[in-house]
Short mmCIF file of C-alpha atoms in Angstrom, two decimals:
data_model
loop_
_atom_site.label_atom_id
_atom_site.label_comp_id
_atom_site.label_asym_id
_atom_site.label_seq_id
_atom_site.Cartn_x
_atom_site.Cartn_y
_atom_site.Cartn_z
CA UNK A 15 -45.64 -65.96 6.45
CA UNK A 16 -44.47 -67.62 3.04
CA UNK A 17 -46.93 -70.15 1.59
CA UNK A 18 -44.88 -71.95 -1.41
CA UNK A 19 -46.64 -73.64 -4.05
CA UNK A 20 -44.76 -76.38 -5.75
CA UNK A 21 -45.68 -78.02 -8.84
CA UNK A 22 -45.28 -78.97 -12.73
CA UNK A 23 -46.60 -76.68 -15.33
CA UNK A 24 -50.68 -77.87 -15.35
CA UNK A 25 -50.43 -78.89 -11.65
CA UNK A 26 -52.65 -76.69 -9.97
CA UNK A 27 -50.35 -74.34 -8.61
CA UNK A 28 -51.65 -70.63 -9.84
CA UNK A 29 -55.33 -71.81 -9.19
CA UNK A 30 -54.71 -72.36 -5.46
CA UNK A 31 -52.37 -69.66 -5.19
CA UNK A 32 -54.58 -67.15 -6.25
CA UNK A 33 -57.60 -68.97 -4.26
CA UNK A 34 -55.57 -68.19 -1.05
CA UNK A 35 -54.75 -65.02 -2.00
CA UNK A 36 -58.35 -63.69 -2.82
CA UNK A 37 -59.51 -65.44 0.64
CA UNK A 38 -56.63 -63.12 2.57
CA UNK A 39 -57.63 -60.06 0.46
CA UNK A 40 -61.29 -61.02 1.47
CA UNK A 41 -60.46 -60.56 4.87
CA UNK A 42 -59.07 -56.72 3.89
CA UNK A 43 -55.50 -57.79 4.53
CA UNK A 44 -52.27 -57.27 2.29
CA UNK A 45 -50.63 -60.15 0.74
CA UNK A 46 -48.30 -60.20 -2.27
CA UNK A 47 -48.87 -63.30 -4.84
CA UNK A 48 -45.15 -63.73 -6.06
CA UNK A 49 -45.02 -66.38 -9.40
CA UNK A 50 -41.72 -67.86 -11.72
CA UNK A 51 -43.20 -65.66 -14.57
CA UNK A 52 -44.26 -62.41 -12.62
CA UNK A 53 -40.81 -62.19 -11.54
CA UNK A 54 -39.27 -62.66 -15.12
CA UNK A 55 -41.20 -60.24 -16.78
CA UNK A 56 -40.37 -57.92 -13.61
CA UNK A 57 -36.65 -58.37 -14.36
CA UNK A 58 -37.35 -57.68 -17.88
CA UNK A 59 -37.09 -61.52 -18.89
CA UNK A 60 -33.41 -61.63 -18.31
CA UNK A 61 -33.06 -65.07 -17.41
CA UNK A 62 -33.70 -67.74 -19.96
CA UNK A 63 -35.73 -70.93 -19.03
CA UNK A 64 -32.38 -73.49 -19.03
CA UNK A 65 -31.31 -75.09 -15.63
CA UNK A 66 -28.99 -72.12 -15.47
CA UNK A 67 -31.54 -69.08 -15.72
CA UNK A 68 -34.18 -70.91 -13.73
CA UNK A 69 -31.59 -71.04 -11.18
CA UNK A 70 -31.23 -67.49 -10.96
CA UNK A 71 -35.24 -66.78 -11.28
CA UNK A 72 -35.63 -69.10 -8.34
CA UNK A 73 -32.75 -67.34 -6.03
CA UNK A 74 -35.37 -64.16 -6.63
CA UNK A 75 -37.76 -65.77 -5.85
CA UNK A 76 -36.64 -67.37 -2.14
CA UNK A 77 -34.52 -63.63 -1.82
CA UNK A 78 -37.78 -61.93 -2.55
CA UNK A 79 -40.16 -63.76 -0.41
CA UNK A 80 -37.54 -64.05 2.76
CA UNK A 81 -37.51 -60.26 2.11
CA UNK A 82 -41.11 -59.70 2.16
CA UNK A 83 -42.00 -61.53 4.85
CA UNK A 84 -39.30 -59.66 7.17
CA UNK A 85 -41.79 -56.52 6.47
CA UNK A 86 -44.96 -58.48 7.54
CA UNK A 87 -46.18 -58.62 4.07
CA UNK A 88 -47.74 -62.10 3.68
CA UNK A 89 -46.38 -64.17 0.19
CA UNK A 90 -47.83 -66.86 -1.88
CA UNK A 91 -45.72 -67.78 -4.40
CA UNK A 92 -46.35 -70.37 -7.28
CA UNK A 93 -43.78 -71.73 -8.36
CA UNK A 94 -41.99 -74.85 -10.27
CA UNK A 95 -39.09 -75.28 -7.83
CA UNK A 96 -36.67 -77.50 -9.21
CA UNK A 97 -33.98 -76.76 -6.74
CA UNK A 98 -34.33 -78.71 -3.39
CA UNK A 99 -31.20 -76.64 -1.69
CA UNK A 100 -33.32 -73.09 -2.52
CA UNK A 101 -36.47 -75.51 -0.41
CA UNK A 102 -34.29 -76.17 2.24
CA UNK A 103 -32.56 -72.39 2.38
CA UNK A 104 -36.47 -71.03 2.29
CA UNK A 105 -37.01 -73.33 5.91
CA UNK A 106 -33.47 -72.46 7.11
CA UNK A 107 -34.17 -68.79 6.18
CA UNK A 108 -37.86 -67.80 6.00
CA UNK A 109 -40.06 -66.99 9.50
CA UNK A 110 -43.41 -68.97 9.29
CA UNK A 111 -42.38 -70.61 5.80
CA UNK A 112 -45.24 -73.44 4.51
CA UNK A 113 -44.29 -75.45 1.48
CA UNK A 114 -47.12 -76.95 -0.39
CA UNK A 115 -46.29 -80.02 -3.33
CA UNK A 116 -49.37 -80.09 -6.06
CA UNK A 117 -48.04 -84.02 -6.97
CA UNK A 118 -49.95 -84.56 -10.64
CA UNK A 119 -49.46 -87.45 -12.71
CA UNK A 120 -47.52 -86.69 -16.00
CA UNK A 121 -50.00 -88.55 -17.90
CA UNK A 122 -52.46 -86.28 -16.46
CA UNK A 123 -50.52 -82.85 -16.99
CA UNK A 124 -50.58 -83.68 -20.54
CA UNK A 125 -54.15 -83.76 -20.80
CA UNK A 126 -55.04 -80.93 -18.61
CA UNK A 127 -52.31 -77.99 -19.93
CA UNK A 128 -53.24 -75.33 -21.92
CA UNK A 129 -50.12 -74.55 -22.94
CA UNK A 130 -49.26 -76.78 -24.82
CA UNK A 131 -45.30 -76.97 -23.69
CA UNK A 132 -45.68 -80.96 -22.96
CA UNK A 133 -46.68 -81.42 -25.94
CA UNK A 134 -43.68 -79.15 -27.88
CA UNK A 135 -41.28 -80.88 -25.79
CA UNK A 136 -42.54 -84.58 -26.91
CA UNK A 137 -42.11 -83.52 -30.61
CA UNK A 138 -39.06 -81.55 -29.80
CA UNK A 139 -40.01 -78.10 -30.85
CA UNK A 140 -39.52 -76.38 -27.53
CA UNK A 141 -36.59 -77.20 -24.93
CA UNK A 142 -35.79 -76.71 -21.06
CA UNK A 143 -39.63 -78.29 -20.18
CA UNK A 144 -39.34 -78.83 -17.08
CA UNK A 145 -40.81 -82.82 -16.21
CA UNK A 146 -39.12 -83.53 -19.92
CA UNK A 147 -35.89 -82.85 -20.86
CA UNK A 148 -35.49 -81.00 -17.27
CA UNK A 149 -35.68 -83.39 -14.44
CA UNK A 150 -38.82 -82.30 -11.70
CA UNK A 151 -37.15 -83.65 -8.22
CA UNK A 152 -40.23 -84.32 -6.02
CA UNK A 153 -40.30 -82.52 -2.49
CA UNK A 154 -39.63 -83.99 0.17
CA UNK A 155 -39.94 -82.04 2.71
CA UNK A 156 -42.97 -80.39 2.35
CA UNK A 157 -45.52 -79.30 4.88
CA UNK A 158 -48.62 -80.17 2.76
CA UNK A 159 -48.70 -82.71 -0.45
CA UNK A 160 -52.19 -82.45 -2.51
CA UNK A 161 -52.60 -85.10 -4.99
CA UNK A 162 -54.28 -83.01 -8.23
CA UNK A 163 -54.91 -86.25 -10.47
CA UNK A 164 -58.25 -86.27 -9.16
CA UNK A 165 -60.58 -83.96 -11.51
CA UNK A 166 -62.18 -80.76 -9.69
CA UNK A 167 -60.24 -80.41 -7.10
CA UNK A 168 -62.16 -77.75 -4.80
CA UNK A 169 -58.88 -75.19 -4.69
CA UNK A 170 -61.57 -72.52 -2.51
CA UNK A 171 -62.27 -75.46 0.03
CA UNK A 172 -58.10 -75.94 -0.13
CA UNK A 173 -57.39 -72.51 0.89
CA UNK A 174 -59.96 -71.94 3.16
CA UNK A 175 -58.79 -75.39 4.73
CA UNK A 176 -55.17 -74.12 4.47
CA UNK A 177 -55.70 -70.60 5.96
CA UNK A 178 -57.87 -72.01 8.91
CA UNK A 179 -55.66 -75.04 9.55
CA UNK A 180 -52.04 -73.33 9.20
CA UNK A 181 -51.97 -69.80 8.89
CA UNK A 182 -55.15 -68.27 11.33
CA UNK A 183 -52.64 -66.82 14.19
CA UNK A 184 -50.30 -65.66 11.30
CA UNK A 185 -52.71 -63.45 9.63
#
């Protein structure tokens, strides 16, 4: 099982990730939480944050989880995922694979992020922002869309609702 969290910077994505991971861990099972900047510092930050190195980061990624998930380890992974052909290779390629799309309103992502990379990006102090001056092709595909524009989103009430909706015979 491979639960893919996709999503700009701000979206929502490492909140429900880890929400679904603590609920599996609750239950005193193994699961691996897999995220874009995990696997860089992992690797020793090889890869650079341009089209090109995200590329690369993301091929980990989808290698990674497909790997995992052959050895009955459950994933979660958080991740931006700007490349739809490493979505559709994850479905082609990964048993019991569940892509989830956090869709959040620019406008909003601006005032929510910590960050502050949106806001570097608009004055032009910090390049390769994904959603700025790296285009953020929406899903299309995916199994589950959430709309995050909304404030407080319940991300415990998501997993649990995720878990006991999708993933009960998996675990």
């Amino acid at each position: 099982m491979v639960i893919w969290i996709i999503g700009l910077s701000a979206a929502g994505k490492s909140t429900l990730a880890n929400a679904i991971v603590k609920k599996i861990r609750e239950q005193n099972k193994k699961v691996c939480l897999l995220d874009g900047d995990l696997i860089r510092d992992l690797f020793k930050n090889d890869v650079d944050h341009s089209v090109d190195g995200r590329y690369r980061n993301a091929e980990r990624l989808s290698t990674i989880s497909k790997f995992l998930g052959e050895q009955g380890i459950p994933v979660v992974a958080a991740v931006l995922s700007i490349f739809p052909g490493w979505q559709d290779w994850n479905r082609l390629n990964i048993k019991n694979y569940y892509q989830i799309y956090i869709k959040v309103s620019m406008k909003k992502l601006k005032v929510r992020e910590t960050k502050g990379l949106y806001k570097a990006a608009n004055a032009g102090t910090l390049s390769n922002v994904v959603g700025v001056d790296i285009e953020f092709p929406e899903p299309k595909n995916s199994d589950l869309v959430i709309n995050n524009d909304i404030d407080n989103l319940d991300f415990n009430l998501m997993a649990d609702e995720i878990l006991k909706n999708y993933f009960a015979k998996s675990l």
